[in-house]
Short mmCIF file of C-alpha atoms in Angstrom, two decimals:
data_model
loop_
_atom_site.label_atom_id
_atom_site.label_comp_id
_atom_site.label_asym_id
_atom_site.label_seq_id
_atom_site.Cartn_x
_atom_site.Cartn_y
_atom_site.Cartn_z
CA UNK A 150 -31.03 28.31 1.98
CA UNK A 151 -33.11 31.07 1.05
CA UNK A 152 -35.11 31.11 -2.30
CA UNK A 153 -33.39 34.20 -4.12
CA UNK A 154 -30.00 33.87 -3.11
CA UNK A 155 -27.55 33.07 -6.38
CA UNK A 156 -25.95 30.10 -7.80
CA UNK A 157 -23.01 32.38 -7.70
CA UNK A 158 -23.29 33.38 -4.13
CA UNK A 159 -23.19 29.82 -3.17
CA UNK A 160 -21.90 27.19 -5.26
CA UNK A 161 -19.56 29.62 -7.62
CA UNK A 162 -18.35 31.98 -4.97
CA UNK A 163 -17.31 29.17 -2.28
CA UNK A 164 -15.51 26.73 -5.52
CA UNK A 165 -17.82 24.03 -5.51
CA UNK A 166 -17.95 24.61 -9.60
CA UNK A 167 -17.00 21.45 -11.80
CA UNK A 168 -17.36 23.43 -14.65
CA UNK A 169 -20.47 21.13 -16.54
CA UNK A 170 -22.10 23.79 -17.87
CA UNK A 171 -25.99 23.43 -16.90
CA UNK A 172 -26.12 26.91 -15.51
CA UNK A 173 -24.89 28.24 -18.42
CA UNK A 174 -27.83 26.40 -20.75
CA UNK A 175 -30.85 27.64 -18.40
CA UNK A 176 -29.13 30.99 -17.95
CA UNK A 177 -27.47 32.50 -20.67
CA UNK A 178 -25.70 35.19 -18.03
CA UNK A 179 -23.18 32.28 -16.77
CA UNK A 180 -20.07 31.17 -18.80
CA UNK A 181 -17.80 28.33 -18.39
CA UNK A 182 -13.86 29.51 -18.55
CA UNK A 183 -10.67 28.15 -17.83
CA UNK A 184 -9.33 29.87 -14.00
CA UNK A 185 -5.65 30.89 -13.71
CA UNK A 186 -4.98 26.82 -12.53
CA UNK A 187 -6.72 25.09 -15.43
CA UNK A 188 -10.06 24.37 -14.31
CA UNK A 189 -13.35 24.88 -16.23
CA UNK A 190 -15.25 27.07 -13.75
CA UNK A 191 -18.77 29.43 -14.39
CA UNK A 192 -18.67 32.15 -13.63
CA UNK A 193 -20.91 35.88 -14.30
CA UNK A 194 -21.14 39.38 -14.91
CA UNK A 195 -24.48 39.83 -13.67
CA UNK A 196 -24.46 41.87 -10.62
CA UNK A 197 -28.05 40.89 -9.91
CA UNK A 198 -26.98 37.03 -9.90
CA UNK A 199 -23.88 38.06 -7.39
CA UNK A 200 -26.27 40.27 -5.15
CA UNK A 201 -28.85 37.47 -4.96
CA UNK A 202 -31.17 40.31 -5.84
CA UNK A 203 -32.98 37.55 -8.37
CA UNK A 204 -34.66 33.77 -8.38
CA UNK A 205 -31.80 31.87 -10.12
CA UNK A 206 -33.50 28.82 -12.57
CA UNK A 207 -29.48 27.66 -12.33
CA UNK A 208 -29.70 26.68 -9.08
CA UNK A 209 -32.08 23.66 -10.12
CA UNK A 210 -29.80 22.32 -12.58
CA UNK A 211 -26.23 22.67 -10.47
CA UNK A 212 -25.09 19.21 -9.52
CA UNK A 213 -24.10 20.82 -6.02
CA UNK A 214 -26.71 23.37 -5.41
CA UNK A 215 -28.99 22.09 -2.65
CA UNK A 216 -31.85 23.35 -4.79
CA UNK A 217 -31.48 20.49 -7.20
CA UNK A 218 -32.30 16.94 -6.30
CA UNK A 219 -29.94 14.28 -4.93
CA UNK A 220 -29.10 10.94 -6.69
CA UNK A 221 -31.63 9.00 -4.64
CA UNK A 222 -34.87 11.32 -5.52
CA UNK A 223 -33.37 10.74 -9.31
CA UNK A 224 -33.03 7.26 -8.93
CA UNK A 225 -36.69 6.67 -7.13
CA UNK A 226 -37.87 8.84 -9.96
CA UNK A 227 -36.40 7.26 -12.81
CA UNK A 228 -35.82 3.82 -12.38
CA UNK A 229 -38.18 1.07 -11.93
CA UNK A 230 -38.70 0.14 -7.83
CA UNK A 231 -38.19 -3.72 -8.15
CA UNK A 232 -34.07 -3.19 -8.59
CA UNK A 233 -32.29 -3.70 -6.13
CA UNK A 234 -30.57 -1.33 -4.21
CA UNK A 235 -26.99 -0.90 -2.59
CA UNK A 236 -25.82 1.76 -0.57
CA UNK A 237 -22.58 2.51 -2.57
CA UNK A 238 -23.47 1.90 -5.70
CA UNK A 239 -27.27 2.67 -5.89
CA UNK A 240 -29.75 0.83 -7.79
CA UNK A 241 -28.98 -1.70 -9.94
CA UNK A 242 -30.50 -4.81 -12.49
CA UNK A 243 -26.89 -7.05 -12.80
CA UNK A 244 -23.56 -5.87 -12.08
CA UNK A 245 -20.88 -7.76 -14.62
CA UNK A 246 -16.71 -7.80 -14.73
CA UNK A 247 -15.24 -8.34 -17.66
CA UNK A 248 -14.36 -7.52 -21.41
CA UNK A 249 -15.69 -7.23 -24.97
CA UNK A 250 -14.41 -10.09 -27.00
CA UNK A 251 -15.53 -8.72 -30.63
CA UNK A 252 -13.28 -6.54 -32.71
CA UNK A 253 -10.95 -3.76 -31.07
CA UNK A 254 -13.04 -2.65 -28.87
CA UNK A 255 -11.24 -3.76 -25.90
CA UNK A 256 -7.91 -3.29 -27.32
CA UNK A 257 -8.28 0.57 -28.59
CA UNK A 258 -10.81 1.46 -25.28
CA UNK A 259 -10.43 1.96 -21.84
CA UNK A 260 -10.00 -1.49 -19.49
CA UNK A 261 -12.39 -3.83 -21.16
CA UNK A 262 -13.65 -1.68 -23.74
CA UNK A 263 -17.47 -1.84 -22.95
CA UNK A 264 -17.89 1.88 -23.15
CA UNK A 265 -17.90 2.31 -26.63
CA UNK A 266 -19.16 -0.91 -27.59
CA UNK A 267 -22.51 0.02 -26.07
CA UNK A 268 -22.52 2.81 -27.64
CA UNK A 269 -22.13 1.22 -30.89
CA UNK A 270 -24.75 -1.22 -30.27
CA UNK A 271 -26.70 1.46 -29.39
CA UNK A 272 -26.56 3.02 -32.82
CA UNK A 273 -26.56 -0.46 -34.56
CA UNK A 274 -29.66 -1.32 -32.96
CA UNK A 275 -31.06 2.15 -34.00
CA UNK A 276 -32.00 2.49 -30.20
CA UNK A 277 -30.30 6.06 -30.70
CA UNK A 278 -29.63 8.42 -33.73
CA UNK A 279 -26.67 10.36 -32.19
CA UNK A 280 -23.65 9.18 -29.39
CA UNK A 281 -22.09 11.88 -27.10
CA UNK A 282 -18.99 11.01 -25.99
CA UNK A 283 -15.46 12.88 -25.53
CA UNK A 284 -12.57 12.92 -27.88
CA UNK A 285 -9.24 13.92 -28.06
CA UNK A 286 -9.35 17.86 -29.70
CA UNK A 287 -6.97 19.50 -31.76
CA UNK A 288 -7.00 23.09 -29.94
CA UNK A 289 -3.41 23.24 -27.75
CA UNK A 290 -5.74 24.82 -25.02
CA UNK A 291 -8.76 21.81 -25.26
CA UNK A 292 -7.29 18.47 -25.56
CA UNK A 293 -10.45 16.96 -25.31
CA UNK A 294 -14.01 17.71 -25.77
CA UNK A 295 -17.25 16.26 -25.87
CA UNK A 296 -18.32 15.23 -29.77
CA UNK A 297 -22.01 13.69 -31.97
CA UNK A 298 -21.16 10.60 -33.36
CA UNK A 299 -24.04 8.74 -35.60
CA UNK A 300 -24.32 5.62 -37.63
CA UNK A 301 -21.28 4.86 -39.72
CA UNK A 302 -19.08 7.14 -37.65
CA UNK A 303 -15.55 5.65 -36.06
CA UNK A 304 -17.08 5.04 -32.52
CA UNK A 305 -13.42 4.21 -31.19
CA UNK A 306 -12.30 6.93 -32.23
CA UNK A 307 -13.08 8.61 -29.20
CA UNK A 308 -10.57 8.78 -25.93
CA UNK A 309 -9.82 6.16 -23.81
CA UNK A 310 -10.30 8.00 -20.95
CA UNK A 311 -10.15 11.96 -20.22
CA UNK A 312 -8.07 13.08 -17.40
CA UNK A 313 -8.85 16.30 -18.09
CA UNK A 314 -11.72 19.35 -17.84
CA UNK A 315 -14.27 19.24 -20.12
CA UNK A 316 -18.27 20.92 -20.55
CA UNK A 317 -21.44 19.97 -21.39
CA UNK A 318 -22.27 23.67 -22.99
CA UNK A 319 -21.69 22.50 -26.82
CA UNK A 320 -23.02 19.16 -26.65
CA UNK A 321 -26.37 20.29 -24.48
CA UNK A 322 -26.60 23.11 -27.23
CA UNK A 323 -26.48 20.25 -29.95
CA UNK A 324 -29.29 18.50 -28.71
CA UNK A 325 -31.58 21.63 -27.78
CA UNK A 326 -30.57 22.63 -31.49
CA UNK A 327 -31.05 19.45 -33.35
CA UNK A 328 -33.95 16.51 -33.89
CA UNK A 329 -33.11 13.28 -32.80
CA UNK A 330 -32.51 10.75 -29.57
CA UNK A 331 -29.36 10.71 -28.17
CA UNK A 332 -26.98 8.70 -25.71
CA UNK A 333 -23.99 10.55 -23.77
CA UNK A 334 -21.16 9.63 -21.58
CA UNK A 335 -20.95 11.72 -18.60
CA UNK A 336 -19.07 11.04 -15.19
CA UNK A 337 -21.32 10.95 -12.29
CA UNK A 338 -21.54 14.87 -11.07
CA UNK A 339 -22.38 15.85 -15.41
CA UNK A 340 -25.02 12.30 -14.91
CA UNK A 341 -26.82 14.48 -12.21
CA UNK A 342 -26.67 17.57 -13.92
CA UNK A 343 -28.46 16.32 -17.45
CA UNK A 344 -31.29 14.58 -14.91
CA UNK A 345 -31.61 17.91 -13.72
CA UNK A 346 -31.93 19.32 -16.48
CA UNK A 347 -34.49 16.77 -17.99
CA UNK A 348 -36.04 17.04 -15.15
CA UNK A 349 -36.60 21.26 -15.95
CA UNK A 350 -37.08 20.71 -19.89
CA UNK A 351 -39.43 18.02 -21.21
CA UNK A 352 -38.18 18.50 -24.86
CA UNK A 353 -34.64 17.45 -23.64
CA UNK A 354 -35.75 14.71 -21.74
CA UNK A 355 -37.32 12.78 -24.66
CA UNK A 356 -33.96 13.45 -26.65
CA UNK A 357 -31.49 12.13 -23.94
CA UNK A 358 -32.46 8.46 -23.86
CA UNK A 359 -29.44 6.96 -22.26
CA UNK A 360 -26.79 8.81 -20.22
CA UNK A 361 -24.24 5.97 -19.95
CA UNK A 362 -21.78 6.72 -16.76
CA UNK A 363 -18.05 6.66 -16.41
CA UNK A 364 -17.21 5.35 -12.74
CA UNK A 365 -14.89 8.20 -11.69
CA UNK A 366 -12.01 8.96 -9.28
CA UNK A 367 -12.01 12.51 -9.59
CA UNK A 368 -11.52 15.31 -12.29
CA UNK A 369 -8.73 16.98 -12.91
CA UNK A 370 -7.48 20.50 -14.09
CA UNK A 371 -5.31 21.00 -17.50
CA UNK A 372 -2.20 20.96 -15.06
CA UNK A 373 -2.79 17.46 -14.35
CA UNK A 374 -1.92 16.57 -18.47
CA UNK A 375 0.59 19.70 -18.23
CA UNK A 376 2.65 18.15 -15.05
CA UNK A 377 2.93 14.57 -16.65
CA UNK A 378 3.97 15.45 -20.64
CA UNK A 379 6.38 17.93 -19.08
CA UNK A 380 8.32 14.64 -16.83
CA UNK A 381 7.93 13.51 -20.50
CA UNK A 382 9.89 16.48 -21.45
CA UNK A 383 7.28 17.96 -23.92
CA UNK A 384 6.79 21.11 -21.80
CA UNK A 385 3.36 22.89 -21.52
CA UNK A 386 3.49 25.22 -24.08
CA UNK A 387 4.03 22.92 -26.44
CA UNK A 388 1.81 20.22 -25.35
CA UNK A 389 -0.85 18.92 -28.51
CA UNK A 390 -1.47 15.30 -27.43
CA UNK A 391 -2.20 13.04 -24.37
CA UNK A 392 -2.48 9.80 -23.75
CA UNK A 393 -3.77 8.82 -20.14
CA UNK A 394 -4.61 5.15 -20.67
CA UNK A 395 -2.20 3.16 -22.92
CA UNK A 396 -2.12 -0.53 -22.34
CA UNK A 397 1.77 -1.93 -20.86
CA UNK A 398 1.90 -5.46 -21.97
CA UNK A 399 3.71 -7.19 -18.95
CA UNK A 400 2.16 -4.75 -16.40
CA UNK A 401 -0.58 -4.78 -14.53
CA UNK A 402 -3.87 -3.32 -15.60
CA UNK A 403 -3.14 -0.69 -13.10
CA UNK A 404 -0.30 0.86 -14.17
CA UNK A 405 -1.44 3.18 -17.33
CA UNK A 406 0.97 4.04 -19.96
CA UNK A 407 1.39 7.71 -20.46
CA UNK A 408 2.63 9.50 -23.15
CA UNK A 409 2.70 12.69 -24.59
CA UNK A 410 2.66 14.49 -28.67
CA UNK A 411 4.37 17.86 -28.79
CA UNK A 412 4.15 20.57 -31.53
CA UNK A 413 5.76 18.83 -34.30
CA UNK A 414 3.89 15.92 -33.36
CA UNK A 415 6.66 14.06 -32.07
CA UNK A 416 5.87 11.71 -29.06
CA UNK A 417 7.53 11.01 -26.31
CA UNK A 418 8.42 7.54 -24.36
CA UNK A 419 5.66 5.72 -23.02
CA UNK A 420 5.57 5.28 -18.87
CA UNK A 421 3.87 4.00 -16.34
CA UNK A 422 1.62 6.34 -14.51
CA UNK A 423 3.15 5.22 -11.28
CA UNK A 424 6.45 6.64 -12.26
CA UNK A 425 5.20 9.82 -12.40
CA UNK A 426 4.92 12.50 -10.00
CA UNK A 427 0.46 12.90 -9.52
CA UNK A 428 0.36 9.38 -11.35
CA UNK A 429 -0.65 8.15 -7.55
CA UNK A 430 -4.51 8.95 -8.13
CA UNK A 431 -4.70 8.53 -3.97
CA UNK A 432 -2.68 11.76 -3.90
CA UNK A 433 -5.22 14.25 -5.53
CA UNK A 434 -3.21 15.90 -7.34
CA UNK A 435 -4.79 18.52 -9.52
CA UNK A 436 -8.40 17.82 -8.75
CA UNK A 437 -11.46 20.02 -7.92
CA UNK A 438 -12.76 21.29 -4.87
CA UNK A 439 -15.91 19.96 -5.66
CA UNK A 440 -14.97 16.23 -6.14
CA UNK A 441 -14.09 16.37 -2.14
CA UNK A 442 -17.66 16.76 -1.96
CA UNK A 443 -19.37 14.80 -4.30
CA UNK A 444 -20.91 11.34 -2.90
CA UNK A 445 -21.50 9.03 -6.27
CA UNK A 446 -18.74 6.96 -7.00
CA UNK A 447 -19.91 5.12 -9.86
CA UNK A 448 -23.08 7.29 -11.27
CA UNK A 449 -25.80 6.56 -9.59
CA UNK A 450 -28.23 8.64 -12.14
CA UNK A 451 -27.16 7.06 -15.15
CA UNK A 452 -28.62 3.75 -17.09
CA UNK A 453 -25.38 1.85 -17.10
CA UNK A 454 -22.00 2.73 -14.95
CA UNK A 455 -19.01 1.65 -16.58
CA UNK A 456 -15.36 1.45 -14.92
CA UNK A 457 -11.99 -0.56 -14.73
CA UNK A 458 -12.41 -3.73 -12.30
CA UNK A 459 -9.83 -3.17 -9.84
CA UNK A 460 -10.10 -6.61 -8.66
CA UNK A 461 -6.49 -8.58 -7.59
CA UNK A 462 -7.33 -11.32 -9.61
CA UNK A 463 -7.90 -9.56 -12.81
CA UNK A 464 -5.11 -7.02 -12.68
CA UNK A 465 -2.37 -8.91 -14.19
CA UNK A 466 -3.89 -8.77 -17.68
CA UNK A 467 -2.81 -5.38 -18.97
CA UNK A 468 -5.65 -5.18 -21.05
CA UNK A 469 -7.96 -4.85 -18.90
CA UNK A 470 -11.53 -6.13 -17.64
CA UNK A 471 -14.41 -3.58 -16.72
CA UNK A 472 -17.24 -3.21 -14.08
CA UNK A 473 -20.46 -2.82 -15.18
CA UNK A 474 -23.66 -1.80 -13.21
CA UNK A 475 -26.80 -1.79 -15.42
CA UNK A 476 -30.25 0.04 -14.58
CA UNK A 477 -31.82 0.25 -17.70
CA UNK A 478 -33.97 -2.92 -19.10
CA UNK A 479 -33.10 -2.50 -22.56
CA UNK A 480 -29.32 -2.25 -21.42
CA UNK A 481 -29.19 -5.37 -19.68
CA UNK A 482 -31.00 -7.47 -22.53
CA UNK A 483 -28.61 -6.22 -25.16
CA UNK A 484 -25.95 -7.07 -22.81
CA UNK A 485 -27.24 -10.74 -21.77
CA UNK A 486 -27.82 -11.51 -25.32
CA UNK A 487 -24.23 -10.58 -26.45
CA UNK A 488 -23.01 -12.32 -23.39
CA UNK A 489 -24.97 -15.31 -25.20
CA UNK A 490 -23.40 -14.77 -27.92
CA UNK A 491 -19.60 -14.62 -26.67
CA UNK A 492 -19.85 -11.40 -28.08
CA UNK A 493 -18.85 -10.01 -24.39
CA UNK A 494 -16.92 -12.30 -22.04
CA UNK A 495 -18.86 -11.25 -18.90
CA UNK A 496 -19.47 -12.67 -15.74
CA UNK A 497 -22.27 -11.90 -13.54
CA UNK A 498 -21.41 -10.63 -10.02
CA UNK A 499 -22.54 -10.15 -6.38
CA UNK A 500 -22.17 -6.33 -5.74
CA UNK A 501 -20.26 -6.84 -2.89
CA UNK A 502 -17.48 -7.44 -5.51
CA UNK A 503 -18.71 -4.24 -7.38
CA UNK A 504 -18.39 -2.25 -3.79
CA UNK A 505 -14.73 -3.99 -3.37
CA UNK A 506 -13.49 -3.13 -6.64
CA UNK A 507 -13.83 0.48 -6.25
CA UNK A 508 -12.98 0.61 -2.23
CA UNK A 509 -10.85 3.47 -2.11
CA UNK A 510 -13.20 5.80 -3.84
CA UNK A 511 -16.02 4.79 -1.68
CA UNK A 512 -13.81 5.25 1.45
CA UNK A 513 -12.90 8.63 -0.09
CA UNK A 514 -16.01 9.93 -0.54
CA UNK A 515 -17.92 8.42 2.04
CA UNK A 516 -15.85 8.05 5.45
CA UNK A 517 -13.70 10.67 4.60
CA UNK A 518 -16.58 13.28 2.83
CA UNK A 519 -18.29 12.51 6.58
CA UNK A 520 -15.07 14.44 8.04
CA UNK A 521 -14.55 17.10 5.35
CA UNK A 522 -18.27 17.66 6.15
CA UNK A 523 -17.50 18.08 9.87
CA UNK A 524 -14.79 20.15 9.35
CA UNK A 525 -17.23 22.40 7.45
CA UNK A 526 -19.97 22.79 10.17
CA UNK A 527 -17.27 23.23 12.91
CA UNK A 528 -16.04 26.01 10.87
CA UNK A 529 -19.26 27.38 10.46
CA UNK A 530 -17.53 30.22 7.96
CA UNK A 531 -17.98 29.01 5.09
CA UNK A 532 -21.13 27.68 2.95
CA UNK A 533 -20.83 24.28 1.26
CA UNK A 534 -23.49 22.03 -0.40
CA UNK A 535 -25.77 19.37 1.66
CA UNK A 536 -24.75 15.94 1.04
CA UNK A 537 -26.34 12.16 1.54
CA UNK A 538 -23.40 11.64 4.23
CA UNK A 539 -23.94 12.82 7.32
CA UNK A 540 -20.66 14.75 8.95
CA UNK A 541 -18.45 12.79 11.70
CA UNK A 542 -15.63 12.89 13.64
CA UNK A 543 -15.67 9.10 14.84
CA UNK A 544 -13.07 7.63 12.98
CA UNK A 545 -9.18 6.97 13.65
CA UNK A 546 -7.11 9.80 13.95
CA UNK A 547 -4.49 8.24 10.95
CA UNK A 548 -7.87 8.79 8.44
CA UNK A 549 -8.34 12.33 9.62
CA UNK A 550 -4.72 13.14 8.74
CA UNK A 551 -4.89 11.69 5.46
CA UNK A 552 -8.16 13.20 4.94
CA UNK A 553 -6.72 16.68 5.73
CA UNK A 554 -3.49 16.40 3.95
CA UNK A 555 -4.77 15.56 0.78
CA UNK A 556 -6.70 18.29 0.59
CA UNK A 557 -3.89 20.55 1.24
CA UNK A 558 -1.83 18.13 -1.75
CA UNK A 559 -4.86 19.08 -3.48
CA UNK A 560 -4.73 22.84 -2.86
CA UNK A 561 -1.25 23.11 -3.21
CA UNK A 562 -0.34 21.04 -6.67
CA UNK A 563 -2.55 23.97 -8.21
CA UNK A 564 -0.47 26.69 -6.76
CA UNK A 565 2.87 25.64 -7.34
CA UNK A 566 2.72 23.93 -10.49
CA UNK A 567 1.22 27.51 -11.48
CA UNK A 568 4.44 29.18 -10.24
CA UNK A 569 6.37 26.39 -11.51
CA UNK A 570 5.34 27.29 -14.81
CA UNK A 571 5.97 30.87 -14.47
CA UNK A 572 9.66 30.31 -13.40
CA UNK A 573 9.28 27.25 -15.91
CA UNK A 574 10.82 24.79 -13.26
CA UNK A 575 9.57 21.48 -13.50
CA UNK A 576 11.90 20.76 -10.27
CA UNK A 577 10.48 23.44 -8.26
CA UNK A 578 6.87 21.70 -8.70
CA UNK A 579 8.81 18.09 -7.74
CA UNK A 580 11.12 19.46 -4.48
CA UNK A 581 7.88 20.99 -3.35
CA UNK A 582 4.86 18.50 -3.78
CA UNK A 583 7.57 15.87 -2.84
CA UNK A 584 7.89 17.55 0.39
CA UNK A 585 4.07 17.76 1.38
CA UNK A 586 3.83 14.39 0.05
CA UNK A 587 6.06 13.40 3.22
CA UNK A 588 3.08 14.18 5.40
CA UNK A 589 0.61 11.96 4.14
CA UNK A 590 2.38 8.77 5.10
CA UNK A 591 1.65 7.83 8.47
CA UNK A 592 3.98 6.45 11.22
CA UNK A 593 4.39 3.19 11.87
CA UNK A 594 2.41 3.47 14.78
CA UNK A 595 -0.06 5.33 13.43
CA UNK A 596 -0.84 2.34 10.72
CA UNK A 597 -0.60 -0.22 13.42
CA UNK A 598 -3.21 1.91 15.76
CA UNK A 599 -5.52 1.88 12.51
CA UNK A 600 -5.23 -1.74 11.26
CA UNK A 601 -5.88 -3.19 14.84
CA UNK A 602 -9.09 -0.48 15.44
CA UNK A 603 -10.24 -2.17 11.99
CA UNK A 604 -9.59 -5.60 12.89
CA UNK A 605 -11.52 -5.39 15.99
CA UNK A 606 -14.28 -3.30 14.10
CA UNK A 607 -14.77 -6.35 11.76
CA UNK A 608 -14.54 -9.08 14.57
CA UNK A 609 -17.76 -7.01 16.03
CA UNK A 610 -19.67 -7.05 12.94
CA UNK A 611 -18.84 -10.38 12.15
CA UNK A 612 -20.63 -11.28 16.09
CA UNK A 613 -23.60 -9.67 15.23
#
């Protein structure tokens, strides 16, 4: 790609935007705003940035501009070369599953709770003067946001976990604004944009000294949060509140509770995320463009990735256990010393089980980013951001057709829960998605074809 040609001509213009704000803190002409479906996008009024008439400095911060480094240069660059290395999951000291045994960490966090304890610790241990993380906001249009927490402050009383778009633009301000060494939680695509961005700006580079990941499916828009409360009945425009992650007892870990806080602050019944319509995070409902062409599962970039260990064996304990994958030295001696201490009920595991534990993601955005990719080139119309994953065809045709109809689910939860809100007709959004969700189970033929072509695939392997 040419030199002078725009972030806006390439990554803006074609919707490969997730809305993280890095453009907009090297180059004040970009703004992050909500589109007509509910997604934090930049965008510009510069007409020199549209005509690529100028260099853009935001193109070597974007986390899917090809101008800016992948997660492997990051990795090489910042962590130390005796890890070892995975092809999934990146580099990596110890992988653990489990939970945090000490106070209520585990029982007011996500999974296992190990998110915010290390955060905590992090403070406690005066490794850090300020935490980053999101919370749940009080505007009816921003139901979360990103927030500085320091020494004393109620770590848990950030979110469990954020289904829902947020920005870096305030909290990057904060720490180009203020003294001080700071941790933040980002998912993987924000981990890769604040490398970027230390990589451009020393002075934020010796501030950031831990970006602590969040292993992530995919994010979604503000119709996501909209589509659930209003199966709630707490319709959109009087959504406050959302809870994405509230722990069942008697269900499995799995199955999130869901509920939702209206105007007068009443809430509403708590359910099962399976029970509801886009609950089925396989289905894609409400997520970004860009996600379909991201290739970090679990935050490659980051010191420590931290995510729910969907593991068979651990999913009958609603409360939850987590994965954790540790780069950083310091990290993994605070975390084997609380392990010693029965602070953390961890156990330490092969990262095959790591790779297992997230397998659809990594099929997702590996096997089936390899088509999307293909589709792309074949296409040739359209310009779309280099990736680590080469593009393919080879694979059965039953993948392909769940590759392409999810994006289309994808595509189309956007547009009619946008109408559906216009005629406000929750059942208009449900007859339709229902419908397209028809498509995306295959025959029984189909799954037969694929489970034999995989059985055989493994019997080769396992000869070699």
């Amino acid at each position: 790609m040419d030199q002078n040609k725009s972030l806006y001509n390439t990554v803006i213009k074609n919707d490969y935007c997730i809305g993280c704000g890095a453009c907009s803190f090297v180059n004040s002409d970009y703004k992050v705003q909500y589109d007509s479906y509910g997604m934090l996008k930049a965008t510009t009024d510069d007409l020199d940035l549209k005509n690529g008439n100028s260099i853009d400095k935001a193109l070597n911060v974007c986390p899917f501009s090809d101008n800016s480094p992948d997660e492997d240069t990051h990795t090489n660059r910042i962590f130390d070369n005796s890890l070892k290395s995975n092809r999934y999951i990146g580099k990596y000291l110890n992988n653990y599953v489990g939970y945090v045994s000490e106070g209520e960490f585990r029982s007011k966090g996500s999974s296992g709770g190990f998110g915010k304890w290390i955060l905590n610790e992090l403070l406690k241990r005066n490794e850090v003067d300020y935490v980053i993380q999101v919370i749940t906001g009080n505007d009816p249009g921003k139901l979360y946001q990103f927030q500085v927490f320091q020494k004393g402050d109620d770590i848990l009383g950030g979110s469990k976990s954020a289904y829902y778009p947020v920005t870096l633009v305030e909290a990057l301000d904060f720490i180009k604004k203020n003294k001080g060494r700071y941790a933040i939680t980002s998912i993987p695509c924000f981990s890769k944009a604040i490398r970027n961005i230390c990589l451009q700006d020393s002075e934020m580079n010796e501030k950031i000294k831990y970006v602590v990941g969040i292993i992530c499916g995919h994010l979604k828009s503000t119709g996501f949060a909209e589509s659930l409360a209003w199966q709630l009945e707490v319709e959109p425009k009087n959504l406050r509140g959302i809870e994405f992650r509230d722990k069942i007892e008697g269900l499995n870990a799995n199955e999130k509770g869901v509920w939702a806080r209206d105007e007068k602050g009443v809430k509403s019944v708590v359910m099962s995320s399976k029970e509801l319509l886009g609950g089925n995070w396989g289905h894609g409902f409400f997520k970004y463009k860009a996600c379909d062409y991201c290739d970090d599962i679990v935050g490659e970039t980051t010191d420590v990735s931290v995510g729910d260990a969907w593991i068979k064996e651990l999913m009958s304990d609603h409360e939850g256990n987590n994965v954790v994958i540790i780069r950083n030295k310091k990290i993994d001696h605070i975390v084997t010393e609380a392990i010693s201490k029965g602070r953390l009920n961890f156990q330490n595991v092969d990262e095959k089980i790591v790779v297992n534990s997230q397998a659809g993601g990594i099929r997702h955005r590996r096997e089936g980013l390899s088509y999307r990719l293909y589709l792309k080139e074949k296409s040739g119309s359209e310009w779309c951001p280099k990736k680590r994953v080469s593009p393919s065809n080879s694979m059965p045709k039953t993948r392909k057709k769940i590759y392409r109809v999810r994006e289309k689910l994808r595509d189309q939860s956007h547009v009619k829960f946008k109408e559906a809100k216009a005629k406000n007709d929750l059942k208009f959004f449900e007859v339709s998605m229902r419908k397209k969700l028809k498509k995306l189970n295959p025959s029984l033929l189909e799954r037969l074809e694929y489970n034999t072509k995989r059985t055989i695939v493994k019997f080769l392997k396992s000869k070699r």
